Short mmCIF file of C-alpha atoms and ligand atoms in Angstrom, two decimals:
data_model
loop_
_atom_site.label_atom_id
_atom_site.label_comp_id
_atom_site.label_asym_id
_atom_site.label_seq_id
_atom_site.Cartn_x
_atom_site.Cartn_y
_atom_site.Cartn_z
CA MET A 689 0.00 0.00 0.00
CA ILE A 690 1.04 3.57 -0.56
CA TYR A 691 -0.40 6.21 1.75
CA ARG A 692 -0.09 9.65 0.27
CA GLN A 693 0.56 12.20 2.96
CA GLN A 694 0.23 15.88 2.23
CA ILE A 695 0.55 18.60 4.84
CA THR A 696 0.13 22.31 4.30
CA VAL A 697 1.53 24.51 7.01
CA PRO A 698 0.90 28.23 6.70
CA PHE A 699 3.65 30.54 7.89
CA GLU A 700 3.02 34.10 8.86
CA TYR A 701 5.35 36.68 10.31
CA ARG A 702 5.42 40.43 10.54
CA VAL A 703 8.27 42.62 9.39
CA ILE A 704 7.94 45.93 11.18
CA PHE A 705 9.78 49.15 10.43
CA THR A 706 10.04 51.43 13.40
CA ARG A 707 12.21 53.97 15.19
CA ASP A 708 13.54 53.60 18.71
CA LEU A 709 12.16 50.11 19.18
CA PHE A 710 13.06 49.93 22.87
CA ALA A 711 11.69 53.31 23.92
CA PRO A 712 9.29 52.45 26.78
CA ARG A 713 6.38 54.05 24.93
CA ASN A 714 7.02 52.05 21.72
CA ALA A 715 4.60 49.10 21.76
CA VAL A 716 5.27 47.52 18.34
CA LEU A 717 7.25 44.67 19.85
CA ALA A 718 4.48 43.86 22.34
CA GLU A 719 1.96 43.90 19.50
CA ALA A 720 4.08 41.48 17.45
CA LEU A 721 3.94 38.75 20.10
CA ALA A 722 1.40 35.93 20.24
CA PRO A 723 -1.63 36.79 22.41
CA SER A 724 -1.09 35.41 25.88
CA LYS A 725 -2.49 35.94 29.37
CA GLU A 726 0.91 36.33 30.90
CA ALA A 727 4.32 37.48 29.74
CA ALA A 728 6.27 34.92 27.71
CA ARG A 729 9.75 33.83 28.72
CA ALA A 730 12.47 35.36 26.59
CA ALA A 731 16.25 35.30 26.22
CA VAL A 732 18.05 38.13 24.43
CA PHE A 733 21.38 37.85 22.58
CA MET A 734 23.14 41.04 21.49
CA ASP A 735 25.90 41.45 18.89
CA GLN A 736 29.06 42.67 20.63
CA GLY A 737 30.17 44.88 17.71
CA MET A 738 26.80 46.64 17.77
CA LEU A 739 26.80 46.89 21.56
CA GLU A 740 30.04 48.87 21.55
CA HIS A 741 28.01 51.68 19.98
CA TRP A 742 24.85 51.10 22.03
CA PRO A 743 26.25 50.26 25.48
CA GLU A 744 22.95 51.08 27.19
CA LEU A 745 20.95 48.66 25.05
CA GLY A 746 20.80 45.82 27.59
CA HIS A 747 19.42 48.20 30.24
CA ARG A 748 16.99 49.70 27.75
CA ILE A 749 15.62 46.24 26.89
CA ILE A 750 15.18 45.47 30.60
CA ARG A 751 13.37 48.79 31.12
CA TRP A 752 11.20 48.14 28.05
CA CYS A 753 10.15 44.79 29.53
CA GLU A 754 9.32 46.51 32.83
CA ALA A 755 7.17 49.03 30.94
CA HIS A 756 5.34 46.17 29.17
CA PRO A 757 4.89 43.64 31.98
CA ARG A 758 2.51 41.46 29.98
CA ALA A 759 4.82 41.15 26.97
CA LEU A 760 8.17 39.48 27.71
CA ARG A 761 9.70 38.14 30.91
CA LEU A 762 13.46 37.98 30.56
CA VAL A 763 14.98 34.75 31.86
CA ALA A 764 18.30 36.57 32.35
CA ALA A 765 19.88 39.95 31.64
CA PRO A 766 20.49 40.33 27.87
CA MET A 767 23.57 38.34 26.88
CA THR A 768 26.43 39.46 24.61
CA VAL A 769 27.75 37.30 21.78
CA ALA A 770 30.63 37.82 19.34
CA GLY A 771 29.56 39.75 16.27
CA GLY A 772 30.54 39.56 12.61
CA GLU A 773 31.44 36.52 10.57
CA ALA A 774 33.30 35.07 13.58
CA ALA A 775 29.86 34.11 14.91
CA LYS A 776 29.29 31.91 11.87
CA ASN A 777 32.81 30.51 11.56
CA ASP A 778 32.89 28.86 14.97
CA ILE A 779 30.48 25.99 15.51
CA THR A 780 30.92 26.31 19.28
CA PHE A 781 29.01 29.61 19.01
CA VAL A 782 25.83 27.63 18.33
CA GLN A 783 26.76 25.25 21.12
CA ARG A 784 27.24 28.07 23.62
CA VAL A 785 23.97 29.77 22.70
CA THR A 786 22.17 26.41 22.91
CA HIS A 787 23.69 25.89 26.32
CA GLN A 788 22.07 29.14 27.49
CA PHE A 789 18.69 28.00 26.10
CA GLN A 790 19.02 24.82 28.12
CA ARG A 791 20.29 26.57 31.23
CA PHE A 792 17.26 28.85 31.26
CA GLU A 793 14.89 26.03 30.31
CA LEU A 794 13.46 27.70 27.24
CA CYS A 795 10.57 25.85 25.65
CA ARG A 796 8.87 25.99 22.27
CA HIS A 797 6.67 28.82 23.52
CA SER A 798 9.64 30.91 24.65
CA TYR A 799 11.11 33.72 22.58
CA VAL A 800 14.71 34.17 21.55
CA MET A 801 15.52 37.72 20.56
CA ALA A 802 18.64 38.23 18.44
CA VAL A 803 19.82 41.82 18.07
CA GLY A 804 22.64 42.35 15.60
CA GLY A 805 24.09 42.01 12.13
CA GLY A 806 23.28 39.30 9.62
CA ALA A 807 25.95 36.97 10.99
CA VAL A 808 24.62 36.97 14.56
CA LEU A 809 21.04 36.60 13.31
CA ASP A 810 22.03 33.61 11.15
CA ALA A 811 23.94 31.83 13.93
CA VAL A 812 21.54 32.52 16.82
CA GLY A 813 18.71 31.72 14.39
CA LEU A 814 20.19 28.31 13.68
CA ALA A 815 20.45 27.51 17.39
CA ALA A 816 16.86 28.68 17.93
CA ALA A 817 15.61 26.66 14.96
CA VAL A 818 17.00 23.36 16.19
CA PHE A 819 16.67 23.65 19.97
CA HIS A 820 13.58 21.61 20.89
CA ARG A 821 13.00 21.66 17.10
CA GLY A 822 12.29 25.34 17.09
CA LEU A 823 11.85 28.30 19.43
CA ARG A 824 10.16 31.56 18.52
CA LEU A 825 12.77 33.83 16.98
CA LEU A 826 12.46 37.61 17.17
CA ARG A 827 15.00 39.19 14.86
CA VAL A 828 16.19 42.73 15.44
CA PRO A 829 18.56 43.38 12.51
CA THR A 830 21.00 46.24 13.09
CA THR A 831 22.87 46.55 9.78
CA VAL A 832 21.81 47.74 6.34
CA LEU A 833 22.32 44.27 4.92
CA SER A 834 20.32 42.49 7.57
CA GLN A 835 17.44 45.00 7.53
CA ALA A 836 17.26 45.01 3.73
CA ASP A 837 17.86 41.33 3.08
CA SER A 838 19.11 38.61 5.39
CA GLY A 839 17.08 39.47 8.48
CA VAL A 840 13.69 39.50 6.76
CA GLY A 841 13.99 36.09 5.10
CA VAL A 842 13.54 32.48 6.15
CA LYS A 843 17.08 31.14 6.38
CA THR A 844 19.58 30.49 9.15
CA GLY A 845 23.09 29.15 8.82
CA ILE A 846 26.75 28.95 9.73
CA ASN A 847 29.93 28.32 7.76
CA PHE A 848 31.65 24.98 8.07
CA ASP A 849 34.77 23.34 6.64
CA GLY A 850 35.63 26.53 4.77
CA ALA A 851 32.27 26.62 2.98
CA LYS A 852 29.77 29.42 3.39
CA ASN A 853 26.38 28.56 4.96
CA LEU A 854 27.10 24.83 4.80
CA ILE A 855 24.97 24.09 7.84
CA GLY A 856 21.59 25.76 8.20
CA THR A 857 17.84 25.51 8.14
CA PHE A 858 14.81 27.12 6.62
CA ALA A 859 13.01 28.55 9.60
CA PRO A 860 10.76 31.61 9.30
CA PRO A 861 11.15 33.98 12.24
CA PHE A 862 8.29 34.82 14.59
CA ALA A 863 8.71 38.53 13.78
CA VAL A 864 11.30 40.96 12.46
CA LEU A 865 11.72 44.43 13.93
CA ASN A 866 13.77 46.87 11.86
CA ASP A 867 14.81 49.95 13.83
CA VAL A 868 16.46 52.38 11.43
CA GLN A 869 18.32 54.17 14.20
CA PHE A 870 20.74 51.29 14.63
CA LEU A 871 22.13 52.08 11.19
CA THR A 872 23.57 55.42 12.34
CA THR A 873 26.52 53.78 14.09
CA LEU A 874 27.66 51.41 11.32
CA GLN A 875 31.24 51.53 10.11
CA PRO A 876 31.46 53.05 6.62
CA ARG A 877 32.02 49.65 4.98
CA ASP A 878 28.93 48.17 6.65
CA TRP A 879 26.84 51.24 5.82
CA VAL A 880 27.49 50.84 2.08
CA GLY A 881 28.04 47.06 2.02
CA GLY A 882 24.39 46.20 2.43
CA LEU A 883 23.50 48.31 -0.60
CA ALA A 884 24.93 45.52 -2.75
CA GLU A 885 21.88 43.41 -1.87
CA ALA A 886 19.60 46.28 -2.87
CA PHE A 887 21.38 46.46 -6.25
CA LYS A 888 21.06 42.69 -6.59
CA VAL A 889 17.31 42.66 -6.22
CA ALA A 890 16.89 45.87 -8.25
CA VAL A 891 18.82 44.55 -11.26
CA ILE A 892 16.79 41.35 -11.53
CA LYS A 893 13.40 42.53 -10.26
CA ASP A 894 12.81 46.27 -10.04
CA VAL A 895 14.20 48.88 -12.35
CA ALA A 896 12.48 51.62 -10.30
CA LEU A 897 14.66 50.69 -7.30
CA LEU A 898 17.70 50.82 -9.55
CA GLU A 899 16.76 54.34 -10.64
CA GLU A 900 16.21 55.30 -7.02
CA LEU A 901 19.64 53.95 -6.06
CA GLU A 902 21.18 55.99 -8.88
CA ARG A 903 19.33 59.11 -7.86
CA LEU A 904 20.03 58.71 -4.15
CA ALA A 905 23.69 57.67 -4.52
CA PRO A 906 25.15 61.01 -3.35
CA ARG A 907 22.85 61.06 -0.33
CA LEU A 908 23.57 57.42 0.44
CA VAL A 909 27.34 57.92 0.51
CA GLY A 910 26.72 61.06 2.55
CA ARG A 911 25.04 58.91 5.23
CA ASP A 912 21.58 60.34 4.76
CA LEU A 913 19.41 58.17 7.02
CA GLU A 914 16.13 58.96 5.30
CA ALA A 915 17.54 57.98 1.87
CA MET A 916 18.94 54.77 3.34
CA GLN A 917 15.65 53.91 5.00
CA ARG A 918 13.81 54.16 1.68
CA VAL A 919 16.23 51.87 -0.09
CA VAL A 920 16.33 49.38 2.79
CA GLU A 921 12.55 49.17 3.04
CA ARG A 922 12.00 48.76 -0.71
CA SER A 923 14.67 46.08 -0.89
CA ALA A 924 13.15 44.23 2.09
CA VAL A 925 9.68 44.39 0.52
CA LEU A 926 11.00 42.92 -2.75
CA HIS A 927 12.56 40.08 -0.77
CA LEU A 928 9.36 39.42 1.11
CA GLU A 929 7.37 39.42 -2.14
CA HIS A 930 9.75 36.92 -3.65
CA ILE A 931 9.52 34.56 -0.67
CA ARG A 932 5.71 34.88 -0.62
CA THR A 933 5.03 34.51 -4.33
CA SER A 934 7.86 32.51 -5.91
CA GLY A 935 6.20 29.20 -5.06
CA ASP A 936 9.46 27.90 -3.60
CA PRO A 937 10.14 29.73 -0.33
CA PHE A 938 12.32 26.92 0.99
CA GLU A 939 14.31 26.59 -2.22
CA SER A 940 13.57 22.97 -3.01
CA GLY A 941 14.14 23.54 -6.72
CA SER A 942 17.41 24.56 -8.29
CA ALA A 943 16.48 28.16 -9.05
CA ARG A 944 17.73 30.86 -6.71
CA PRO A 945 16.85 34.22 -8.22
CA LEU A 946 17.85 36.10 -5.09
CA ASP A 947 21.32 34.63 -5.36
CA PHE A 948 22.22 36.70 -8.42
CA GLY A 949 25.92 37.55 -8.03
CA HIS A 950 26.32 35.14 -5.13
CA TRP A 951 28.15 32.16 -6.66
CA ALA A 952 31.27 34.34 -6.87
CA ALA A 953 30.52 36.31 -3.70
CA HIS A 954 30.50 33.28 -1.42
CA LYS A 955 33.76 32.03 -2.92
CA LEU A 956 35.44 35.44 -2.63
CA GLU A 957 34.44 35.69 1.03
CA ALA A 958 35.96 32.29 1.78
CA LEU A 959 39.09 32.98 -0.34
CA THR A 960 39.80 36.14 1.65
CA ASN A 961 39.18 34.32 4.91
CA TYR A 962 36.12 36.53 5.34
CA GLU A 963 38.19 39.72 5.25
CA LEU A 964 35.86 40.71 2.42
CA ARG A 965 32.39 41.26 3.89
CA HIS A 966 29.35 39.62 2.36
CA GLY A 967 27.97 42.84 0.85
CA GLU A 968 31.36 43.85 -0.54
CA ALA A 969 31.73 40.42 -2.15
CA VAL A 970 28.19 40.58 -3.58
CA ALA A 971 29.01 43.90 -5.28
CA ILE A 972 31.94 42.26 -7.09
CA GLY A 973 29.86 39.14 -7.84
CA ILE A 974 27.18 41.33 -9.44
CA ALA A 975 29.79 43.05 -11.62
CA LEU A 976 31.17 39.68 -12.82
CA ASP A 977 27.68 38.44 -13.65
CA LEU A 978 26.79 41.70 -15.39
CA TYR A 979 29.79 41.23 -17.65
CA CYS A 980 28.71 37.65 -18.44
CA ALA A 981 25.13 38.81 -19.08
CA ALA A 982 26.32 41.52 -21.47
CA ARG A 983 28.64 39.14 -23.34
CA SER A 984 25.72 36.70 -23.65
CA GLY A 985 23.55 39.42 -25.16
CA PHE A 986 21.05 39.54 -22.25
CA ILE A 987 21.82 43.18 -21.43
CA THR A 988 23.71 45.84 -23.35
CA SER A 989 27.19 46.89 -22.37
CA ALA A 990 25.73 50.34 -21.66
CA GLU A 991 23.35 48.74 -19.12
CA ARG A 992 26.25 46.82 -17.58
CA ASP A 993 28.33 49.98 -17.29
CA ARG A 994 25.39 51.94 -15.90
CA VAL A 995 24.86 49.51 -13.01
CA CYS A 996 28.58 49.21 -12.25
CA ALA A 997 28.93 53.00 -12.16
CA ALA A 998 25.96 53.31 -9.80
CA ILE A 999 27.37 50.67 -7.45
CA GLU A 1000 30.67 52.52 -7.37
CA ARG A 1001 28.97 55.86 -6.78
CA CYS A 1002 27.43 54.32 -3.68
CA GLY A 1003 30.95 53.68 -2.40
CA LEU A 1004 31.41 49.99 -3.21
CA ALA A 1005 34.59 48.74 -4.92
CA LEU A 1006 34.35 46.35 -7.87
CA TRP A 1007 37.83 44.93 -7.61
CA HIS A 1008 39.70 42.91 -5.01
CA PRO A 1009 43.16 41.37 -5.56
CA VAL A 1010 41.83 37.91 -4.67
CA LEU A 1011 40.02 37.91 -8.03
CA ALA A 1012 43.41 37.36 -9.66
CA LYS A 1013 44.28 34.38 -7.46
CA ARG A 1014 44.90 31.13 -9.36
CA ASN A 1015 44.97 27.48 -8.39
CA GLN A 1016 48.62 26.52 -8.38
CA LEU A 1017 48.22 23.20 -10.20
CA ALA A 1018 45.51 23.87 -12.75
CA GLY A 1019 46.29 27.56 -13.23
CA THR A 1020 42.57 28.38 -13.31
CA LEU A 1021 41.16 31.36 -11.43
CA ALA A 1022 40.35 30.36 -7.87
CA VAL A 1023 36.97 32.11 -7.99
CA VAL A 1024 35.75 29.75 -10.76
CA ALA A 1025 35.51 26.93 -8.19
CA GLY A 1026 32.64 28.94 -6.70
CA LEU A 1027 30.42 27.74 -9.54
CA GLU A 1028 30.77 24.07 -8.65
CA GLU A 1029 30.37 24.81 -4.93
CA PHE A 1030 27.22 26.77 -5.72
CA ARG A 1031 25.86 23.86 -7.80
CA GLN A 1032 26.50 21.47 -4.93
CA HIS A 1033 24.80 23.84 -2.53
CA LEU A 1034 21.69 24.03 -4.73
CA GLY A 1035 21.70 20.36 -5.63
CA GLY A 1036 20.88 19.18 -9.15
CA ALA A 1037 21.83 21.20 -12.19
CA LEU A 1038 23.69 24.49 -11.91
CA THR A 1039 21.14 27.29 -12.15
CA LEU A 1040 22.22 30.91 -12.12
CA ALA A 1041 20.12 34.04 -12.32
CA LEU A 1042 21.29 36.71 -14.76
CA PRO A 1043 19.51 39.91 -15.77
CA ASP A 1044 17.47 39.78 -18.96
CA GLY A 1045 17.27 43.47 -19.64
CA LEU A 1046 17.35 45.51 -16.42
CA GLY A 1047 14.65 44.59 -13.89
CA ARG A 1048 14.03 41.09 -15.26
CA LEU A 1049 15.86 37.83 -14.88
CA ARG A 1050 16.58 34.68 -16.81
CA GLU A 1051 18.21 31.45 -15.77
CA VAL A 1052 21.35 29.98 -17.26
CA HIS A 1053 22.92 26.61 -16.54
CA GLU A 1054 26.49 27.27 -17.49
CA LEU A 1055 29.13 29.99 -17.24
CA PRO A 1056 32.26 28.97 -19.15
CA ALA A 1057 35.52 29.49 -17.24
CA ALA A 1058 36.83 31.44 -20.25
CA LEU A 1059 34.00 33.95 -19.83
CA ILE A 1060 34.83 34.39 -16.15
CA GLU A 1061 38.49 34.96 -17.13
CA GLU A 1062 37.28 37.72 -19.45
CA ALA A 1063 35.07 39.21 -16.74
CA VAL A 1064 37.94 39.32 -14.24
CA ALA A 1065 40.27 40.84 -16.86
CA TRP A 1066 37.61 43.46 -17.58
CA LEU A 1067 37.25 44.38 -13.91
CA ARG A 1068 41.03 44.63 -13.57
CA GLU A 1069 41.20 46.87 -16.63
CA ARG A 1070 38.45 49.14 -15.29
CA ARG A 1071 40.27 49.44 -12.03
CA ALA A 1072 43.57 50.22 -13.75
CA LEU A 1073 41.87 52.94 -15.81
CA ALA A 1074 40.30 54.47 -12.72
CA HIS A 1075 43.67 54.58 -10.97
CA ARG A 1076 45.67 55.76 -13.97
CA PRO A 1077 47.81 58.76 -12.99
CA LEU A 1078 46.69 61.94 -14.66
CA PRO A 1079 48.98 63.00 -17.52
CA VAL A 1080 51.52 65.64 -16.43
CA PRO A 1081 50.89 68.81 -18.44
CA ARG A 1082 53.85 69.68 -20.66
CA ARG A 1083 55.43 73.11 -20.44
CA ALA A 1084 54.96 75.09 -23.60
N1 LIG B 2115 20.10 34.29 6.07
C1 LIG B 2115 20.14 34.86 4.88
O1 LIG B 2115 19.21 34.71 4.09
C2 LIG B 2115 21.28 35.73 4.50
C3 LIG B 2115 21.20 36.55 3.36
C4 LIG B 2115 22.25 37.43 3.06
C5 LIG B 2115 23.35 37.48 3.89
N2 LIG B 2115 23.41 36.65 4.98
C6 LIG B 2115 24.56 36.69 5.87
O2 LIG B 2115 24.63 37.92 6.59
C7 LIG B 2115 25.98 38.12 7.00
C8 LIG B 2115 26.38 39.56 6.77
O3 LIG B 2115 25.60 40.39 7.56
P1 LIG B 2115 26.02 41.92 7.85
O4 LIG B 2115 26.37 42.57 6.58
O5 LIG B 2115 24.98 42.44 8.70
O6 LIG B 2115 27.41 41.77 8.60
P2 LIG B 2115 27.81 41.31 10.07
O7 LIG B 2115 26.74 40.62 10.77
O8 LIG B 2115 29.12 40.60 9.88
O9 LIG B 2115 28.06 42.72 10.81
C9 LIG B 2115 29.12 43.56 10.41
C10 LIG B 2115 29.76 44.24 11.61
O10 LIG B 2115 28.89 45.25 12.10
C11 LIG B 2115 28.76 45.16 13.52
N3 LIG B 2115 27.49 45.77 13.83
C12 LIG B 2115 26.25 45.24 13.79
N4 LIG B 2115 25.31 46.18 14.01
C13 LIG B 2115 25.96 47.34 14.21
C14 LIG B 2115 25.53 48.68 14.48
N5 LIG B 2115 24.25 49.01 14.53
N6 LIG B 2115 26.49 49.63 14.64
C15 LIG B 2115 27.81 49.33 14.54
N7 LIG B 2115 28.27 48.08 14.28
C16 LIG B 2115 27.35 47.10 14.11
C17 LIG B 2115 28.93 43.69 13.80
O11 LIG B 2115 29.37 43.44 15.10
C18 LIG B 2115 30.00 43.31 12.78
O12 LIG B 2115 31.28 43.57 13.27
C19 LIG B 2115 26.82 37.14 6.21
O13 LIG B 2115 27.22 36.08 7.05
C20 LIG B 2115 25.88 36.63 5.16
O14 LIG B 2115 26.19 35.33 4.72
C21 LIG B 2115 22.40 35.80 5.30
ZN1 LIG B 2116 23.51 37.93 0.09
#
């Protein structure tokens, strides 16, 4: 006998944009929780790099809970965890966070609140997704990249054995709370880095966002918070739409439209030992793929140049010396191995998203190594031209 079993589980979560989330009078967090007669138990984990700029945050969260006694009951004072990619590179991070869950006897009705950049959200999210097979995760993203992209989606993960996101789950959060004020303290490279994800989604899905990025570029590099908020929110909404409407929110198929530019990005991050940040690597990955798309006739070279110029005007570099790195034995560019790693990660046939005109995408199943060689040579040439010394004027 064959018994056909089909289960449909609806997922619903809110993504809230607010200001000063932990001001005692701000009730959006309380409203995002499941209705309950008494306050739910909660553990809070804060990104150390963020906390250096917001040293009062732990106290503010405690005071917020006091002001909303029926919302959350903290099981302990908010805890600090290492921030940045280090959180994802060390599997004991997940172990240590899990140990705290166990120590404070969190259950499937308890909340875990993660406050920080994309790396901390991914790693704490993984621990929360597997402990007792899933706790309620409240994400409070504090970087441009995590508010615009990683923090609003359905994935968790850590790096393992030198490979990016090798261990992870699909686990929608309980709610996401984006407080724009956190962005004011980002280092310059993290302020602009997240814009790469906005370019990614604009190039393949929304030409209006691309135009907005072009128009706002001077304000974005000038750290205009209002301009950044507009771009972050639009990018997040495009992500949410994709997850809701693509028909494959948990990526069971081979297509990964939102991973445009990412096959190279993940490899470049690993090749630089994560010195290159995710957003910085995505910017370069986009440029490589734009070159391949133009050479394949999917976009014009003018469109390719237009996007590259806009990315650079936002303060992102499109060259890194690791692009020139070669495998000693085969002599091939090291970045090319990213294609095969990406295929393995997706499973099945290699499927890459490239723009098909600006604002639309098409899938391809191959990128010849020779084309990637050309793309890298092109980026190197562009960089050399940009850094060419100005000609010395001759005396008459
Ligand atoms: N889950 C997903 O779907 C998904 C999607 C895209 C990217 N990602 C992952 O996200 C990660 C990158 O996230 P990121 O760009 O946020 O970088 P990040 O988490 O590495 O943070 C960058 C730095 O900023 C610090 N920081 C955080 N908030 C701050 C603040 N408000 N002020 C000052 N400093 C602050 C952190 O401590 C860290 O040192 C990568 O690991 C990437 O793989 C995940
Ligand atoms: Zn990304």
